[in-house]
Short mmCIF file of C-alpha atoms and ligand atoms in Angstrom, two decimals:
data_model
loop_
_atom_site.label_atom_id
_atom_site.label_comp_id
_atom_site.label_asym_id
_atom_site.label_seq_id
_atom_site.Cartn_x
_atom_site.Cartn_y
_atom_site.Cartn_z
CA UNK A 1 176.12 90.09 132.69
CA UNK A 2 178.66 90.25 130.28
CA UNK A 3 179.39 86.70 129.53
CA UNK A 4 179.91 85.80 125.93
CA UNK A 5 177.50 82.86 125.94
CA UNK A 6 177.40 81.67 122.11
CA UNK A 7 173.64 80.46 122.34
CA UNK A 8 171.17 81.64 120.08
CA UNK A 9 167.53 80.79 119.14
CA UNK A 10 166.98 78.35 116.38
CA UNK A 11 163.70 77.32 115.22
CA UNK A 12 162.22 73.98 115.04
CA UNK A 13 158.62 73.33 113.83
CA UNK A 14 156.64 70.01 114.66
CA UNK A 15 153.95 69.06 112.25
CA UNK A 16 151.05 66.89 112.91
CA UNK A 17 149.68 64.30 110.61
CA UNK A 18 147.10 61.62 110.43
CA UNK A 19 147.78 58.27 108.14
CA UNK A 20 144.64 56.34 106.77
CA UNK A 21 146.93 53.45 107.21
CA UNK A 22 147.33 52.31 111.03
CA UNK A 23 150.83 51.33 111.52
CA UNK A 24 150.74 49.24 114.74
CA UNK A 25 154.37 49.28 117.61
CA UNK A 26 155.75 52.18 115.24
CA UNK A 27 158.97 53.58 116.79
CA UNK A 28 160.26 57.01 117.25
CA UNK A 29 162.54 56.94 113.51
CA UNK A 30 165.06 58.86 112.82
CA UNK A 31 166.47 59.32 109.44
CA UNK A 32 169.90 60.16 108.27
CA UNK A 33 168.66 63.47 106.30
CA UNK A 34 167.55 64.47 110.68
CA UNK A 35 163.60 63.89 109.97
CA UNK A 36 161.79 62.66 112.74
CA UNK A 37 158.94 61.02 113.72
CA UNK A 38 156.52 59.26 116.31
CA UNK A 39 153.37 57.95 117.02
CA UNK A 40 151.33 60.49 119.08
CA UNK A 41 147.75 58.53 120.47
CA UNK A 42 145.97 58.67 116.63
CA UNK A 43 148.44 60.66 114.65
CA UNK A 44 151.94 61.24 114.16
CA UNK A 45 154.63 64.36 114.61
CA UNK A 46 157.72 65.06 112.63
CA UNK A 47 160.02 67.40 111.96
CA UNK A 48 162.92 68.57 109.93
CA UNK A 49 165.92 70.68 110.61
CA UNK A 50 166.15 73.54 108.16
CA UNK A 51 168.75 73.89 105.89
CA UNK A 52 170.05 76.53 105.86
CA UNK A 53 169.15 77.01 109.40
CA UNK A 54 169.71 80.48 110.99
CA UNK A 55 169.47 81.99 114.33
CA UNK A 56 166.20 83.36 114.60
CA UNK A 57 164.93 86.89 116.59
CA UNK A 58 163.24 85.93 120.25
CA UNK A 59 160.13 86.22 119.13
CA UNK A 60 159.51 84.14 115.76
CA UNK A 61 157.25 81.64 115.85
CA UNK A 62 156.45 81.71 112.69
CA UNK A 63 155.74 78.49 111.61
CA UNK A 64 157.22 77.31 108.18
CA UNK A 65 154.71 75.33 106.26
CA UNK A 66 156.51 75.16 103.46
CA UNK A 67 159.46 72.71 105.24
CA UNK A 68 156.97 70.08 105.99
CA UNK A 69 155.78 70.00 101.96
CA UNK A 70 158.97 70.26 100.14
CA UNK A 71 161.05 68.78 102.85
CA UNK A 72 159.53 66.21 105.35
CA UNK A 73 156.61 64.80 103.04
CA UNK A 74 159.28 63.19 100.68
CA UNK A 75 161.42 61.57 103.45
CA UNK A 76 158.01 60.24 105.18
CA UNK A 77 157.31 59.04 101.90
CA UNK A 78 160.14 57.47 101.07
CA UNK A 79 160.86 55.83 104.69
CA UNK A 80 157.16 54.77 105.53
CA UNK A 81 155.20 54.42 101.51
CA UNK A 82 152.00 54.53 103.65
CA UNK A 83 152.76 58.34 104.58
CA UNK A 84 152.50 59.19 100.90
CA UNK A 85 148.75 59.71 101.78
CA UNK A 86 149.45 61.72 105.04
CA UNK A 87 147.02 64.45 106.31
CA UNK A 88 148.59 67.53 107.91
CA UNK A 89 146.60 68.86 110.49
CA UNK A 90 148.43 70.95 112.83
CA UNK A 91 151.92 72.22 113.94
CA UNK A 92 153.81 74.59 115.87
CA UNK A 93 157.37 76.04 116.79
CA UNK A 94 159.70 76.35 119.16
CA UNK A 95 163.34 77.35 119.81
CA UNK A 96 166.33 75.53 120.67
CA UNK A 97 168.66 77.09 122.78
CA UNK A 98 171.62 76.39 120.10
CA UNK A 99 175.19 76.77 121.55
CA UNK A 100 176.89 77.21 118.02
CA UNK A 101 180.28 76.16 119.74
CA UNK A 102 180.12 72.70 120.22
CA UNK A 103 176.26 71.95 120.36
CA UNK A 104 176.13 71.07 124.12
CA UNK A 105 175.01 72.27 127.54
CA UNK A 106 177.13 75.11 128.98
CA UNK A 107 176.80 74.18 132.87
CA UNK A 108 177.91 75.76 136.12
CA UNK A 109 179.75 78.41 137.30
CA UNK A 110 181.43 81.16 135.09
CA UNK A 111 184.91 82.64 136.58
CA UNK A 112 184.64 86.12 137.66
CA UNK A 113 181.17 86.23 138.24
CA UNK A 114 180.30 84.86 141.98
CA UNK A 115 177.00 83.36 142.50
CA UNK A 116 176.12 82.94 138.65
CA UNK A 117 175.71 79.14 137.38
CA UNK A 118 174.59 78.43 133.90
CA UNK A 119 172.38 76.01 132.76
CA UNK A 120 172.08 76.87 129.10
CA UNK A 121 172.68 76.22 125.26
CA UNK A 122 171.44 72.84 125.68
CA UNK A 123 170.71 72.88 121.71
CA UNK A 124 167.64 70.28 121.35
CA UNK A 125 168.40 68.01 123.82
CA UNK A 126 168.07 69.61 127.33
CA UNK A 127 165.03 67.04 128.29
CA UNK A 128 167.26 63.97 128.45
CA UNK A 129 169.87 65.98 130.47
CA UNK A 130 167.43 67.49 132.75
CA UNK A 131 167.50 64.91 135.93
CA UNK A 132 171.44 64.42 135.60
CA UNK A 133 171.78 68.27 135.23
CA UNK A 134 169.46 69.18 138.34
CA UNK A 135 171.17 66.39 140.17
CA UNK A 136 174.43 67.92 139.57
CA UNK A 137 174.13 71.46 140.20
CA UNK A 138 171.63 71.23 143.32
CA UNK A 139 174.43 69.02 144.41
CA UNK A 140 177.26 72.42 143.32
CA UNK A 141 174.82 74.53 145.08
CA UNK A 142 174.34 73.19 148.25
CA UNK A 143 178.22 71.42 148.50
CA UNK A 144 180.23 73.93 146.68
CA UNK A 145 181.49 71.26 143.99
CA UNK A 146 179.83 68.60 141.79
CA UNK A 147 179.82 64.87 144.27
CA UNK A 148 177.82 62.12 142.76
CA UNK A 149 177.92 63.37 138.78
CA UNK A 150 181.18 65.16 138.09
CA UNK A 151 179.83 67.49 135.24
CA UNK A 152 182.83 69.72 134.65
CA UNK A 153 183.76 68.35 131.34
CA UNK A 154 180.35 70.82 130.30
CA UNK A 155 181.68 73.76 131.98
CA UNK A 156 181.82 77.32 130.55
CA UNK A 157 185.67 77.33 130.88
CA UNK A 158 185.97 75.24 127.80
CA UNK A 159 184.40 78.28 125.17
CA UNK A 160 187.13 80.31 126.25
CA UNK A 161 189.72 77.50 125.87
CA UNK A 162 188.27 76.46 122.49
CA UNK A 163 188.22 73.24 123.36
CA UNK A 164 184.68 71.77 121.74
CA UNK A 165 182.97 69.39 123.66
CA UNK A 166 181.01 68.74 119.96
CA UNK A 167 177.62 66.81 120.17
CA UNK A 168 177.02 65.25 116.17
CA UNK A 169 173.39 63.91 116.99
CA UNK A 170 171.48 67.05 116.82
CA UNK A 171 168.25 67.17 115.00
C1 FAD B 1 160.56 71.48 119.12
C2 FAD B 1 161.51 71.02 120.19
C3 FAD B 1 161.71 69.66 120.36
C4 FAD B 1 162.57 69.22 121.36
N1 FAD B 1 162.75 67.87 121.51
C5 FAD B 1 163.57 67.42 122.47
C6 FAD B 1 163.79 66.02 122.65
O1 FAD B 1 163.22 65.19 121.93
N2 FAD B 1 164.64 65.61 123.61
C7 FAD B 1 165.29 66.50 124.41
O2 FAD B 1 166.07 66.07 125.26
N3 FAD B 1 165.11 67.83 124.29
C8 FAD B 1 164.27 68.30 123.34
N4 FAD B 1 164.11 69.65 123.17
C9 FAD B 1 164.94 70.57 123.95
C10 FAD B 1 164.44 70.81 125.34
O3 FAD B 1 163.07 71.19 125.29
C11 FAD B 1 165.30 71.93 125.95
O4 FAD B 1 166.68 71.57 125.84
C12 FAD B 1 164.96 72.12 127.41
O5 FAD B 1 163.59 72.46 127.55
C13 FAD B 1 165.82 73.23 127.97
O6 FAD B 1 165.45 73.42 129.32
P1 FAD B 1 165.74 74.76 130.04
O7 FAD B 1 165.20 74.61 131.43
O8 FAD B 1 167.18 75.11 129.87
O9 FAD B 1 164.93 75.88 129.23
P2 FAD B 1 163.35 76.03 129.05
O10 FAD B 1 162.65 74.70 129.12
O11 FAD B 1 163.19 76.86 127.81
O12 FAD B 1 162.93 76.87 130.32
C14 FAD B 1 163.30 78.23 130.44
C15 FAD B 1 162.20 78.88 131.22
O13 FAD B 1 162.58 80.22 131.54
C16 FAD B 1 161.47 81.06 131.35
N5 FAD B 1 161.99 82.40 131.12
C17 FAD B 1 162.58 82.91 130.01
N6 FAD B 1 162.93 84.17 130.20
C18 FAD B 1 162.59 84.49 131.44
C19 FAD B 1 162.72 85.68 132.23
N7 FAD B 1 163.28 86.78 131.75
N8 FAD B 1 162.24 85.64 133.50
C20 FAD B 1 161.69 84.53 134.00
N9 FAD B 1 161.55 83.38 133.31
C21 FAD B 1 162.00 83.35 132.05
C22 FAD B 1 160.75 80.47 130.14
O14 FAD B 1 159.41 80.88 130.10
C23 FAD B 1 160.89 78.97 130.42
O15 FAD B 1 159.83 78.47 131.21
C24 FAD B 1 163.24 70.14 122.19
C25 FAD B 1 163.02 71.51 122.02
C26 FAD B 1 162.17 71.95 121.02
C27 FAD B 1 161.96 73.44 120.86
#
């Protein structure tokens, strides 16, 4: 449609891992080097931002096996020493929907293009926006204009303005 969105795929892998050692009320952790994990029923996930960590083609799901060894294993070890003895037994990738601008949700109409709204570039943390962003633009669709959540500070206008919106607490 001709809009220079500046979203791109990056990929994130999750790994799955069992722990002979039960750790009982463990939290979703996250550390400063962006590892991640949380229980999951009788194992655990993680993951670990690349680094470097490049846009990726559409369709490449390749998963990187190597991350979780040379980078994730040694932060789980270090954070939790029962993970030292972790078993890997599954994982698989996705793609983020990275806005390389600022990191954050591009949302609503675009100016010179009637009837298009975006909802897009919400770079790794589009879940927790979901409700407030659904709420807001069924509310722009059927009004004409955001009413209960005024989300404008997200709109596309600010890309061409280059005025970040910057989100620091992407993993
Ligand atoms: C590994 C991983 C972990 C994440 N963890 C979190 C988290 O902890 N917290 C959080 O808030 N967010 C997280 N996210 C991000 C979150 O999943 C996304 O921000 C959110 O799903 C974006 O929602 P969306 O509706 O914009 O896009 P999507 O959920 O990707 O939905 C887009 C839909 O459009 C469909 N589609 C694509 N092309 C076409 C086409 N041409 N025609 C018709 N349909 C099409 C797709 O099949 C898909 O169903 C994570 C993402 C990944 C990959």
């Amino acid at each position: 449609m001709g809009v220079d969105l500046p979203v791109f795929p990056r990929k994130r892998n999750v790994f799955v891992f069992t722990c002979p050692v039960s750790i009982p009320g463990c939290p979703l952790v996250i550390d400063p080097t962006g590892l991640w994990f949380r229980p999951e029923r009788d194992r655990f996930l993680c993951g670990i931002p690349a680094d470097p960590d490049p846009d990726v083609t559409p369709d490449d799901f390749d998963i990187d096996h190597a991350l979780f060894e040379s980078h994730a294993w040694p932060v789980l070890a270090h954070r939790v020493p029962a993970f030292e003895a972790v078993r890997l037994t599954s994982a698989r990738s996705g793609h983020y929907d990275y806005n390389t601008f600022d990191q954050n949700a591009f949302l609503g109409p675009v100016p010179g293009i009637p009837n298009l709204l975006l909802a897009s570039g919400f770079s790794g943390h589009g879940l927790q926006h979901a409700p407030g962003v659904g709420r807001a633009l069924a509310e722009y669709i059927r009004f004409g204009a955001y009413r209960t959540l005024d989300l404008a500070a997200l709109s596309y206008a600010r890309f061409p303005a280059m005025r970040p919106l910057r989100e620091l607490n992407v993993i």
